[in-house]
Amino acid sequence: MGGLNVDGTVNGGEARFSAGIDNDFTVGSLGLGEGFPEMKEACKGQICGS
């Protein structure tokens, strides 16, 4: 067992998130706080910057 937990904020601290990363570097869990923005339509299905 093991892994990594990453906590952070987006949009200048307006919303928080938490992600659990497994040993094989897959995302095991993802928690999005209140106010976390929806994914932009242009970014769905691809890796997208800003």
mmCIF file of N, CA, C and O in Angstrom:
data_model
loop_
_atom_site.group_PDB
_atom_site.id
_atom_site.type_symbol
_atom_site.label_atom_id
_atom_site.label_comp_id
_atom_site.label_asym_id
_atom_site.label_seq_id
_atom_site.Cartn_x
_atom_site.Cartn_y
_atom_site.Cartn_z
ATOM 1 N N MET A 1 0.840 -1.183 0.000
ATOM 2 C CA MET A 1 0.000 0.000 0.000
ATOM 3 C C MET A 1 0.877 1.236 0.000
ATOM 4 O O MET A 1 1.980 1.238 0.492
ATOM 5 N N GLY A 2 0.339 2.283 -0.528
ATOM 6 C CA GLY A 2 1.047 3.544 -0.550
ATOM 7 C C GLY A 2 0.491 4.419 -1.637
ATOM 8 O O GLY A 2 -0.437 4.058 -2.345
ATOM 9 N N GLY A 3 1.042 5.566 -1.760
ATOM 10 C CA GLY A 3 0.596 6.507 -2.771
ATOM 11 C C GLY A 3 0.873 7.908 -2.306
ATOM 12 O O GLY A 3 1.655 8.143 -1.380
ATOM 13 N N LEU A 4 0.218 8.830 -2.939
ATOM 14 C CA LEU A 4 0.462 10.238 -2.698
ATOM 15 C C LEU A 4 -0.867 10.967 -2.713
ATOM 16 O O LEU A 4 -1.754 10.647 -3.516
ATOM 17 N N ASN A 5 -1.023 11.932 -1.829
ATOM 18 C CA ASN A 5 -2.211 12.772 -1.834
ATOM 19 C C ASN A 5 -1.790 14.199 -2.166
ATOM 20 O O ASN A 5 -0.840 14.717 -1.589
ATOM 21 N N VAL A 6 -2.477 14.806 -3.105
ATOM 22 C CA VAL A 6 -2.172 16.171 -3.532
ATOM 23 C C VAL A 6 -3.379 17.043 -3.231
ATOM 24 O O VAL A 6 -4.492 16.739 -3.669
ATOM 25 N N ASP A 7 -3.174 18.117 -2.489
ATOM 26 C CA ASP A 7 -4.225 19.090 -2.197
ATOM 27 C C ASP A 7 -3.821 20.420 -2.808
ATOM 28 O O ASP A 7 -2.636 20.768 -2.826
ATOM 29 N N GLY A 8 -4.786 21.174 -3.311
ATOM 30 C CA GLY A 8 -4.450 22.455 -3.897
ATOM 31 C C GLY A 8 -5.663 23.328 -4.108
ATOM 32 O O GLY A 8 -6.775 22.982 -3.733
ATOM 33 N N THR A 9 -5.415 24.473 -4.730
ATOM 34 C CA THR A 9 -6.475 25.423 -5.044
ATOM 35 C C THR A 9 -6.370 25.829 -6.514
ATOM 36 O O THR A 9 -5.323 25.674 -7.138
ATOM 37 N N VAL A 10 -7.455 26.339 -7.049
ATOM 38 C CA VAL A 10 -7.492 26.859 -8.416
ATOM 39 C C VAL A 10 -8.119 28.251 -8.403
ATOM 40 O O VAL A 10 -8.767 28.642 -7.429
ATOM 41 N N ASN A 11 -7.921 28.956 -9.505
ATOM 42 C CA ASN A 11 -8.516 30.286 -9.686
ATOM 43 C C ASN A 11 -8.182 31.216 -8.524
ATOM 44 O O ASN A 11 -9.058 31.835 -7.934
ATOM 45 N N GLY A 12 -6.899 31.277 -8.194
ATOM 46 C CA GLY A 12 -6.471 32.197 -7.147
ATOM 47 C C GLY A 12 -6.993 31.846 -5.765
ATOM 48 O O GLY A 12 -7.189 32.723 -4.930
ATOM 49 N N GLY A 13 -7.226 30.568 -5.505
ATOM 50 C CA GLY A 13 -7.690 30.125 -4.200
ATOM 51 C C GLY A 13 -9.196 30.091 -4.041
ATOM 52 O O GLY A 13 -9.696 29.837 -2.953
ATOM 53 N N GLU A 14 -9.935 30.323 -5.117
ATOM 54 C CA GLU A 14 -11.404 30.346 -5.030
ATOM 55 C C GLU A 14 -12.002 28.965 -4.776
ATOM 56 O O GLU A 14 -13.079 28.865 -4.197
ATOM 57 N N ALA A 15 -11.333 27.892 -5.233
ATOM 58 C CA ALA A 15 -11.860 26.540 -5.056
ATOM 59 C C ALA A 15 -10.716 25.586 -4.744
ATOM 60 O O ALA A 15 -9.590 25.780 -5.190
ATOM 61 N N ARG A 16 -11.014 24.533 -3.973
ATOM 62 C CA ARG A 16 -10.008 23.572 -3.543
ATOM 63 C C ARG A 16 -10.241 22.223 -4.222
ATOM 64 O O ARG A 16 -11.339 21.913 -4.665
ATOM 65 N N PHE A 17 -9.171 21.407 -4.252
ATOM 66 C CA PHE A 17 -9.287 20.040 -4.750
ATOM 67 C C PHE A 17 -8.332 19.148 -3.974
ATOM 68 O O PHE A 17 -7.400 19.617 -3.321
ATOM 69 N N SER A 18 -8.574 17.835 -4.043
ATOM 70 C CA SER A 18 -7.712 16.829 -3.438
ATOM 71 C C SER A 18 -7.682 15.639 -4.380
ATOM 72 O O SER A 18 -8.732 15.202 -4.865
ATOM 73 N N ALA A 19 -6.483 15.121 -4.664
ATOM 74 C CA ALA A 19 -6.346 13.977 -5.567
ATOM 75 C C ALA A 19 -5.465 12.923 -4.906
ATOM 76 O O ALA A 19 -4.395 13.239 -4.389
ATOM 77 N N GLY A 20 -5.916 11.680 -4.926
ATOM 78 C CA GLY A 20 -5.127 10.554 -4.441
ATOM 79 C C GLY A 20 -4.461 9.876 -5.630
ATOM 80 O O GLY A 20 -5.123 9.451 -6.566
ATOM 81 N N ILE A 21 -3.121 9.802 -5.619
ATOM 82 C CA ILE A 21 -2.352 9.206 -6.716
ATOM 83 C C ILE A 21 -1.807 7.867 -6.240
ATOM 84 O O ILE A 21 -1.127 7.790 -5.220
ATOM 85 N N ASP A 22 -2.110 6.805 -6.973
ATOM 86 C CA ASP A 22 -1.659 5.461 -6.625
ATOM 87 C C ASP A 22 -0.206 5.238 -7.037
ATOM 88 O O ASP A 22 0.368 6.041 -7.781
ATOM 89 N N ASN A 23 0.382 4.139 -6.571
ATOM 90 C CA ASN A 23 1.784 3.826 -6.870
ATOM 91 C C ASN A 23 2.072 3.703 -8.367
ATOM 92 O O ASN A 23 3.193 3.931 -8.797
ATOM 93 N N ASP A 24 1.066 3.338 -9.164
ATOM 94 C CA ASP A 24 1.275 3.231 -10.614
ATOM 95 C C ASP A 24 0.972 4.560 -11.326
ATOM 96 O O ASP A 24 0.840 4.606 -12.539
ATOM 97 N N PHE A 25 0.871 5.628 -10.545
ATOM 98 C CA PHE A 25 0.657 6.992 -11.038
ATOM 99 C C PHE A 25 -0.712 7.228 -11.668
ATOM 100 O O PHE A 25 -0.892 8.169 -12.430
ATOM 101 N N THR A 26 -1.682 6.387 -11.338
ATOM 102 C CA THR A 26 -3.053 6.641 -11.755
ATOM 103 C C THR A 26 -3.765 7.409 -10.643
ATOM 104 O O THR A 26 -3.380 7.340 -9.475
ATOM 105 N N VAL A 27 -4.797 8.149 -11.006
ATOM 106 C CA VAL A 27 -5.586 8.882 -10.030
ATOM 107 C C VAL A 27 -6.570 7.899 -9.403
ATOM 108 O O VAL A 27 -7.446 7.363 -10.077
ATOM 109 N N GLY A 28 -6.412 7.656 -8.100
ATOM 110 C CA GLY A 28 -7.293 6.733 -7.385
ATOM 111 C C GLY A 28 -8.535 7.414 -6.851
ATOM 112 O O GLY A 28 -9.578 6.795 -6.697
ATOM 113 N N SER A 29 -8.434 8.706 -6.553
ATOM 114 C CA SER A 29 -9.579 9.458 -6.049
ATOM 115 C C SER A 29 -9.398 10.925 -6.405
ATOM 116 O O SER A 29 -8.284 11.409 -6.580
ATOM 117 N N LEU A 30 -10.518 11.617 -6.497
ATOM 118 C CA LEU A 30 -10.490 13.041 -6.817
ATOM 119 C C LEU A 30 -11.645 13.701 -6.091
ATOM 120 O O LEU A 30 -12.799 13.300 -6.246
ATOM 121 N N GLY A 31 -11.338 14.682 -5.277
ATOM 122 C CA GLY A 31 -12.357 15.442 -4.564
ATOM 123 C C GLY A 31 -12.302 16.892 -4.999
ATOM 124 O O GLY A 31 -11.241 17.508 -4.976
ATOM 125 N N LEU A 32 -13.442 17.417 -5.410
ATOM 126 C CA LEU A 32 -13.520 18.800 -5.874
ATOM 127 C C LEU A 32 -14.355 19.599 -4.889
ATOM 128 O O LEU A 32 -15.473 19.208 -4.558
ATOM 129 N N GLY A 33 -13.814 20.700 -4.414
ATOM 130 C CA GLY A 33 -14.521 21.536 -3.456
ATOM 131 C C GLY A 33 -15.609 22.372 -4.102
ATOM 132 O O GLY A 33 -15.711 22.479 -5.330
ATOM 133 N N GLU A 34 -16.404 22.985 -3.248
ATOM 134 C CA GLU A 34 -17.476 23.862 -3.710
ATOM 135 C C GLU A 34 -16.883 24.984 -4.552
ATOM 136 O O GLU A 34 -15.849 25.556 -4.217
ATOM 137 N N GLY A 35 -17.502 25.286 -5.669
ATOM 138 C CA GLY A 35 -17.050 26.342 -6.545
ATOM 139 C C GLY A 35 -16.004 25.923 -7.552
ATOM 140 O O GLY A 35 -15.526 26.751 -8.321
ATOM 141 N N PHE A 36 -15.617 24.616 -7.559
ATOM 142 C CA PHE A 36 -14.625 24.159 -8.530
ATOM 143 C C PHE A 36 -15.220 24.299 -9.932
ATOM 144 O O PHE A 36 -16.353 23.900 -10.176
ATOM 145 N N PRO A 37 -14.486 24.899 -10.870
ATOM 146 C CA PRO A 37 -15.057 25.186 -12.201
ATOM 147 C C PRO A 37 -15.299 23.919 -13.026
ATOM 148 O O PRO A 37 -14.594 22.922 -12.872
ATOM 149 N N GLU A 38 -16.285 23.982 -13.883
ATOM 150 C CA GLU A 38 -16.555 22.907 -14.839
ATOM 151 C C GLU A 38 -15.458 22.897 -15.900
ATOM 152 O O GLU A 38 -14.853 23.934 -16.186
ATOM 153 N N MET A 39 -15.229 21.732 -16.516
ATOM 154 C CA MET A 39 -14.236 21.641 -17.581
ATOM 155 C C MET A 39 -14.733 22.407 -18.809
ATOM 156 O O MET A 39 -15.915 22.330 -19.165
ATOM 157 N N LYS A 40 -13.830 23.151 -19.427
ATOM 158 C CA LYS A 40 -14.172 23.887 -20.640
ATOM 159 C C LYS A 40 -14.519 22.898 -21.750
ATOM 160 O O LYS A 40 -13.886 21.859 -21.888
ATOM 161 N N GLU A 41 -15.529 23.213 -22.532
ATOM 162 C CA GLU A 41 -15.964 22.343 -23.625
ATOM 163 C C GLU A 41 -14.807 22.034 -24.573
ATOM 164 O O GLU A 41 -14.642 20.912 -25.025
ATOM 165 N N ALA A 42 -13.967 23.029 -24.879
ATOM 166 C CA ALA A 42 -12.846 22.851 -25.796
ATOM 167 C C ALA A 42 -11.789 21.889 -25.253
ATOM 168 O O ALA A 42 -10.978 21.373 -26.015
ATOM 169 N N CYS A 43 -11.790 21.646 -23.935
ATOM 170 C CA CYS A 43 -10.777 20.785 -23.305
ATOM 171 C C CYS A 43 -11.250 19.349 -23.095
ATOM 172 O O CYS A 43 -10.449 18.506 -22.691
ATOM 173 N N LYS A 44 -12.513 19.076 -23.308
ATOM 174 C CA LYS A 44 -13.014 17.713 -23.083
ATOM 175 C C LYS A 44 -12.381 16.748 -24.069
ATOM 176 O O LYS A 44 -12.324 17.015 -25.262
ATOM 177 N N GLY A 45 -11.850 15.638 -23.555
ATOM 178 C CA GLY A 45 -11.254 14.614 -24.399
ATOM 179 C C GLY A 45 -9.805 14.865 -24.769
ATOM 180 O O GLY A 45 -9.244 14.145 -25.585
ATOM 181 N N GLN A 46 -9.181 15.890 -24.176
ATOM 182 C CA GLN A 46 -7.770 16.169 -24.463
ATOM 183 C C GLN A 46 -7.133 16.850 -23.254
ATOM 184 O O GLN A 46 -7.822 17.292 -22.366
ATOM 185 N N ILE A 47 -5.827 16.928 -23.239
ATOM 186 C CA ILE A 47 -5.120 17.679 -22.221
ATOM 187 C C ILE A 47 -5.111 19.125 -22.651
ATOM 188 O O ILE A 47 -4.780 19.452 -23.777
ATOM 189 N N CYS A 48 -5.512 20.006 -21.738
ATOM 190 C CA CYS A 48 -5.701 21.400 -22.107
ATOM 191 C C CYS A 48 -5.052 22.316 -21.082
ATOM 192 O O CYS A 48 -5.117 22.056 -19.887
ATOM 193 N N GLY A 49 -4.437 23.377 -21.532
ATOM 194 C CA GLY A 49 -3.815 24.366 -20.638
ATOM 195 C C GLY A 49 -4.861 25.318 -20.090
ATOM 196 O O GLY A 49 -5.845 24.923 -19.534
ATOM 197 N N SER A 50 -4.679 26.579 -20.304
ATOM 198 C CA SER A 50 -5.592 27.584 -19.747
ATOM 199 C C SER A 50 -6.784 27.834 -20.631
ATOM 200 O O SER A 50 -6.871 27.505 -21.765
#
